[in-house]
PDB file of C-alpha atoms in Angstrom:
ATOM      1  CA  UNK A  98     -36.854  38.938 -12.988  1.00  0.00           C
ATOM      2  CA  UNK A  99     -38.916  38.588  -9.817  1.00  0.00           C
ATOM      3  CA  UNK A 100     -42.511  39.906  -9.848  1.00  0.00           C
ATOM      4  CA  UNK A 101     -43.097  43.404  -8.594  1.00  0.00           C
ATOM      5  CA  UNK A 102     -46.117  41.663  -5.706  1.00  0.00           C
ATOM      6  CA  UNK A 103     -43.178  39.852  -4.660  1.00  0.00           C
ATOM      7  CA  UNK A 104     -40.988  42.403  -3.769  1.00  0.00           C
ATOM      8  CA  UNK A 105     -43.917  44.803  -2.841  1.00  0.00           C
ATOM      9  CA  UNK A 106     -44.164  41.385  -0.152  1.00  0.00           C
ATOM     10  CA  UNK A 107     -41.053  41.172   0.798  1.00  0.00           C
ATOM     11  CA  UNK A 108     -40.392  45.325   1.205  1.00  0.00           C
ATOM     12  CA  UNK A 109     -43.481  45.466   3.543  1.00  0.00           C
ATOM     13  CA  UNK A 110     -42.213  42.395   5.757  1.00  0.00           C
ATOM     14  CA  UNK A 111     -38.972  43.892   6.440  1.00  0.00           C
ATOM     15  CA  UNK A 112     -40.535  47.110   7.051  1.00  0.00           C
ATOM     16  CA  UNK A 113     -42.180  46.056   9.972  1.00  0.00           C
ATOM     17  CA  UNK A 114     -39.443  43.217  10.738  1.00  0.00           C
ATOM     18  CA  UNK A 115     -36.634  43.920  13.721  1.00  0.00           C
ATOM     19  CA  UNK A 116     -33.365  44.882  12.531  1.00  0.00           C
ATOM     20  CA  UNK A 117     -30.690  42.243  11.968  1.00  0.00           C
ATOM     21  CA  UNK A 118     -27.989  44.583  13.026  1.00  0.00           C
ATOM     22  CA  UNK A 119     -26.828  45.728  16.530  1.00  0.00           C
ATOM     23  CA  UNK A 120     -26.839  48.893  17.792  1.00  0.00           C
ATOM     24  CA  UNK A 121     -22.641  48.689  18.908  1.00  0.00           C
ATOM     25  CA  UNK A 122     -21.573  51.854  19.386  1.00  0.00           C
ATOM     26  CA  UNK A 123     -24.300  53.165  21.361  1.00  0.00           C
ATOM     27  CA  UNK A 124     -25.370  50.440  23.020  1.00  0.00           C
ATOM     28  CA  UNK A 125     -23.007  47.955  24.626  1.00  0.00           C
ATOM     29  CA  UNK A 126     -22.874  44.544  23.188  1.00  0.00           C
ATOM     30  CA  UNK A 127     -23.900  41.209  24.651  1.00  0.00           C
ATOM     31  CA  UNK A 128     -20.778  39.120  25.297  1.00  0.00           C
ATOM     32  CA  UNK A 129     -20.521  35.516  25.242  1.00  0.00           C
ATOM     33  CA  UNK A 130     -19.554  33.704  28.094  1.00  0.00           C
ATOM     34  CA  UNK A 131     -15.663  33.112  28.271  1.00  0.00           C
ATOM     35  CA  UNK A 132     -14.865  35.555  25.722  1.00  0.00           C
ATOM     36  CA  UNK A 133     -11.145  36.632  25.988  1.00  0.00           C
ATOM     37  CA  UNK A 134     -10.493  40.059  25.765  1.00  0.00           C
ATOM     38  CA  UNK A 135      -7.605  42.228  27.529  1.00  0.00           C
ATOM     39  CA  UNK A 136      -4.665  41.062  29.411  1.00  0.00           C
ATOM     40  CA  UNK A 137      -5.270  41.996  32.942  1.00  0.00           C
ATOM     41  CA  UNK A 138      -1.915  42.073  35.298  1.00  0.00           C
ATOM     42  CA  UNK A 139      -1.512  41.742  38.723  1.00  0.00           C
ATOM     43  CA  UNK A 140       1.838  42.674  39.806  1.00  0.00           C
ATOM     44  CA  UNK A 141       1.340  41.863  43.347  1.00  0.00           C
ATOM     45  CA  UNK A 142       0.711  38.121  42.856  1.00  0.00           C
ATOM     46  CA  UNK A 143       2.982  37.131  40.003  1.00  0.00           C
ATOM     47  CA  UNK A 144       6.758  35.664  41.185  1.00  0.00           C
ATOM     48  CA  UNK A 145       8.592  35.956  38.124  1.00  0.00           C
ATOM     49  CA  UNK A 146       8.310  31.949  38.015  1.00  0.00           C
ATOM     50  CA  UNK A 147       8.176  33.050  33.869  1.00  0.00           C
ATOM     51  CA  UNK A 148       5.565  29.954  32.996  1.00  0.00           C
ATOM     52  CA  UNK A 149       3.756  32.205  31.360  1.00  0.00           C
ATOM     53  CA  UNK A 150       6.406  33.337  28.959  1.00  0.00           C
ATOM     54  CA  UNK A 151       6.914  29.652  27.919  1.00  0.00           C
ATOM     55  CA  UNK A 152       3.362  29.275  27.380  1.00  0.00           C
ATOM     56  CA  UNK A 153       2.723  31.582  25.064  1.00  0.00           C
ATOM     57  CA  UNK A 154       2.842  30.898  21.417  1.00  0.00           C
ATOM     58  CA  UNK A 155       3.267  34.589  19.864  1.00  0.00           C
ATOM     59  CA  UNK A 156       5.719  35.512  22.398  1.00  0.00           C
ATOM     60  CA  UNK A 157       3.659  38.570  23.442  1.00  0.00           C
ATOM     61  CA  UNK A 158       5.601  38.067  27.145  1.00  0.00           C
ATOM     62  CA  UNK A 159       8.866  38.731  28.493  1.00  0.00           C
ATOM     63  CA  UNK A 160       9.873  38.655  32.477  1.00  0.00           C
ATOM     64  CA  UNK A 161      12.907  39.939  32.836  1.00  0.00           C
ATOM     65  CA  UNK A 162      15.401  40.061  36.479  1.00  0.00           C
ATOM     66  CA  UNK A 163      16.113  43.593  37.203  1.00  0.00           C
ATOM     67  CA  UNK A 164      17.099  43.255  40.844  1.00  0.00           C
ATOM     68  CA  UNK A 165      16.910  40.568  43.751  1.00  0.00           C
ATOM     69  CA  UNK A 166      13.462  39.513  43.516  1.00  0.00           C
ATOM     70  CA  UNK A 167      12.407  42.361  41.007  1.00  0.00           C
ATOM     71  CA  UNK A 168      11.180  41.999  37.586  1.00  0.00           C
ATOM     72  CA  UNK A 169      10.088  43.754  34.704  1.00  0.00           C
ATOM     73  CA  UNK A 170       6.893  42.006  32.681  1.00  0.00           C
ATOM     74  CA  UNK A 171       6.187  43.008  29.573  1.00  0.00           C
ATOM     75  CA  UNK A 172       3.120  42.062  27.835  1.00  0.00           C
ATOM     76  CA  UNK A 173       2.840  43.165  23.972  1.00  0.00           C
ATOM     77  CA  UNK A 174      -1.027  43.228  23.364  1.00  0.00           C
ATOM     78  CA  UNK A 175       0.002  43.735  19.602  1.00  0.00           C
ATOM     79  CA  UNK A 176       1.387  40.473  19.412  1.00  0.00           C
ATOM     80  CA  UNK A 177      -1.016  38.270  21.812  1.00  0.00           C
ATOM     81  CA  UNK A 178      -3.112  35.866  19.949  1.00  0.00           C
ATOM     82  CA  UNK A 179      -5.550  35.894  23.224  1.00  0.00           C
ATOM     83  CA  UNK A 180      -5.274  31.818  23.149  1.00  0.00           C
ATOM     84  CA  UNK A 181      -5.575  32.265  27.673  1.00  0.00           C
ATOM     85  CA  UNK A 182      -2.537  30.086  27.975  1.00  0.00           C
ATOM     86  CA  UNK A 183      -0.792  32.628  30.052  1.00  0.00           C
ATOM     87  CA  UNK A 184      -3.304  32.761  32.292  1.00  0.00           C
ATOM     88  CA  UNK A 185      -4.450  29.196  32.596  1.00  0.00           C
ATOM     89  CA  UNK A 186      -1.302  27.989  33.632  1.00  0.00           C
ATOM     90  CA  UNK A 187      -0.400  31.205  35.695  1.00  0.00           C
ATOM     91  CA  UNK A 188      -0.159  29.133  39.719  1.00  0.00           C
ATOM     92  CA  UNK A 189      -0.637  32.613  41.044  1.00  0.00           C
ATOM     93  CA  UNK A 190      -3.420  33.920  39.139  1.00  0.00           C
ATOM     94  CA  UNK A 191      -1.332  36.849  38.151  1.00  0.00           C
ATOM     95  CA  UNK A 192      -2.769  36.755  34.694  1.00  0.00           C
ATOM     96  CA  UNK A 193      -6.231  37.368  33.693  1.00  0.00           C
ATOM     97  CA  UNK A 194      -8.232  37.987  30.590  1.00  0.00           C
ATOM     98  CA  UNK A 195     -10.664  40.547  30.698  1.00  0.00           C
ATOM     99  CA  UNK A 196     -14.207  40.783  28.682  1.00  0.00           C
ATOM    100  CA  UNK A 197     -12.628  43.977  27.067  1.00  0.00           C
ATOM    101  CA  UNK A 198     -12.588  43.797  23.534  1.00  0.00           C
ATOM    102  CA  UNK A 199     -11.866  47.183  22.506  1.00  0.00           C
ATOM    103  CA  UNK A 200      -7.900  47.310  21.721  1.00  0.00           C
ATOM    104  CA  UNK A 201      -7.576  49.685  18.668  1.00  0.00           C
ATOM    105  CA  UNK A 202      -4.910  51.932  18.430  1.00  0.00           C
ATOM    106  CA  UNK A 203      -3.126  53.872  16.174  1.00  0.00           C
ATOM    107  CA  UNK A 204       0.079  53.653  18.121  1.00  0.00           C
ATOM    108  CA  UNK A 205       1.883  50.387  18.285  1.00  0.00           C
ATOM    109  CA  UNK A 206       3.844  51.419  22.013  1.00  0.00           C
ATOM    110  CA  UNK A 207       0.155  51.787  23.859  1.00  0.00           C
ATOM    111  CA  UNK A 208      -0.390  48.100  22.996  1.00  0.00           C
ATOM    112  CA  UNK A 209       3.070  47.253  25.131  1.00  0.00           C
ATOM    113  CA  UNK A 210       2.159  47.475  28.977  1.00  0.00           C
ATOM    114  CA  UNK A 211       4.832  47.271  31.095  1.00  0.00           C
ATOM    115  CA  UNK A 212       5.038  46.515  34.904  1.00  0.00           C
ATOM    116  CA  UNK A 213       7.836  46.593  37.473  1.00  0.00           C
ATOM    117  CA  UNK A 214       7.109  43.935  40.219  1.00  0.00           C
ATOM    118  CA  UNK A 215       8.839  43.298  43.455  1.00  0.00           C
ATOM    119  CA  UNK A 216       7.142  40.327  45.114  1.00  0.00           C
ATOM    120  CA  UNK A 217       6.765  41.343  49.091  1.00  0.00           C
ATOM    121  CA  UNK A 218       8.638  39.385  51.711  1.00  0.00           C
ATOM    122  CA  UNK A 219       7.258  37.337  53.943  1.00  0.00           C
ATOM    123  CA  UNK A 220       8.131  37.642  57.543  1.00  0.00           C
ATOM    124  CA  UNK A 221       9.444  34.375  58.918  1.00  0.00           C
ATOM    125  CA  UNK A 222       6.552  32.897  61.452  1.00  0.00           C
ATOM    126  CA  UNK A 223       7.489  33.694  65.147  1.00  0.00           C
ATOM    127  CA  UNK A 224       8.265  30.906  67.529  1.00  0.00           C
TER     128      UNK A 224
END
């Protein structure tokens, strides 16, 4: 058993000592650089060229045709591992990952986001 001066020493110097915890909840947290959080979609930009579906391991993403040059991307946050694969080898930059961290829910279906895209035509250039 320890000596009661010892742990009278060791009570007063963590007294006085700051806190090894974070304050979370009420105070945002400090995120490391490059920290992968939420799947961010821009329909706009993405062609349906579907690299990202074959470049992700959990198969969290499906494109599928639903007209001439529409699609329909899913992207099932309940199954993405958050490995950034999507997104690093997305040519358009349609996918992003976001610092936001904060995906609980008690509801499966609001972790499936779903977007209808229909890439914009280009005009032919004018001679």
């Amino acid at each position: 058993m320890k000596k009661p001066a010892a742990m009278t020493r060791q009570l007063l110097r963590s007294l006085f000592a700051k806190p090894a915890t974070s304050r979370y909840p009420y105070e945002p947290s400090k995120l490391p650089r490059g920290t992968r959080g939420r799947l961010k979609f821009d329909p706009a930009k993405c062609i349906g060229c579907r690299l990202c579906v074959r470049d992700c391991p959990a198969g969290g993403i499906e494109v599928t045709k639903t007209g001439d040059r529409q699609f329909e991307v899913v992207i099932d946050l309940g199954k993405c591992i958050y490995c950034g694969q999507c997104a690093e080898n997305c040519n358009k930059e349609a996918i992003m990952l976001s610092d936001d961290f904060e995906l609980a829910e008690l509801q499966n279906s609001k972790l499936v986001l779903r977007y209808d895209v229909k890439p914009e035509r280009k005009p032919a250039p004018e001679s």
